[in-house]
PDB file of C-alpha atoms in Angstrom:
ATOM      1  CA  UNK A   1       0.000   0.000   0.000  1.00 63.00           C
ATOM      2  CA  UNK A   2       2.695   2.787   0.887  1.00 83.00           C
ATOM      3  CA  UNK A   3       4.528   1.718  -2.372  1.00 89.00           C
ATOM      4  CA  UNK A   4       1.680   2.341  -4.390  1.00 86.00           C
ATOM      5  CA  UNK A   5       1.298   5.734  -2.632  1.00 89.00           C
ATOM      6  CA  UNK A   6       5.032   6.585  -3.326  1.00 85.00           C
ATOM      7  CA  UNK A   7       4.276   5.848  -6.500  1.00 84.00           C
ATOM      8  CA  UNK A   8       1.660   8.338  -6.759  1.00 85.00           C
ATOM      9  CA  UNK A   9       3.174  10.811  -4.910  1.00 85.00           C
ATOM     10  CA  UNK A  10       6.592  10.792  -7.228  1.00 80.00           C
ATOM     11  CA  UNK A  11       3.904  10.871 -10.224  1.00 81.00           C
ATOM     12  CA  UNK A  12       2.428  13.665  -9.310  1.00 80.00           C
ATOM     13  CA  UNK A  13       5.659  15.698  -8.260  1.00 79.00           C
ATOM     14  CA  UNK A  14       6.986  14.503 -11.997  1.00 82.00           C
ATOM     15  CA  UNK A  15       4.275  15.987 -13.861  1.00 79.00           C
ATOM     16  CA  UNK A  16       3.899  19.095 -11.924  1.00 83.00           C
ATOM     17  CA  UNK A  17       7.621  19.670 -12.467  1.00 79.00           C
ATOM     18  CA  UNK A  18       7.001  18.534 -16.310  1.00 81.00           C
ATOM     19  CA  UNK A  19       3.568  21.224 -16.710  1.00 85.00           C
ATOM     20  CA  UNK A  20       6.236  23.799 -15.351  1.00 85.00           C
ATOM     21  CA  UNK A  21       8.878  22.795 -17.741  1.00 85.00           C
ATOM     22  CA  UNK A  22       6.580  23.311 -20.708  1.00 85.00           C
ATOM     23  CA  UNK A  23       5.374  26.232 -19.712  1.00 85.00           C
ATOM     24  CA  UNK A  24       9.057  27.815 -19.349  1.00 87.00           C
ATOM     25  CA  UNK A  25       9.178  26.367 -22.672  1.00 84.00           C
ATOM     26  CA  UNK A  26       6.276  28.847 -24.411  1.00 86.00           C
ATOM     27  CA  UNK A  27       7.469  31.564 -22.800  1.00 86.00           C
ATOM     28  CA  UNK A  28      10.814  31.316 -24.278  1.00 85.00           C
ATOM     29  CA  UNK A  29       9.350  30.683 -27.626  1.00 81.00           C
ATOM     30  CA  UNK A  30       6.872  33.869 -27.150  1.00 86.00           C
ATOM     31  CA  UNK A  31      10.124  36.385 -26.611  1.00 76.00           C
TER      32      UNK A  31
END
């Protein structure tokens, strides 16, 4: 059960960090 939840957790922290990532991305490409 906690794996599964560490699981989630770290999958949630990676695509947070990816949404930020890509929106860095437009930004640069808007300037």
């Amino acid at each position: 059960m906690a794996t599964m939840e560490n699981a989630m957790e770290a999958f949630a922290g990676e695509s947070q960090a990816n949404r930020k990532y890509a929106a860095f991305a437009d930004q640069a490409e808007s300037e």
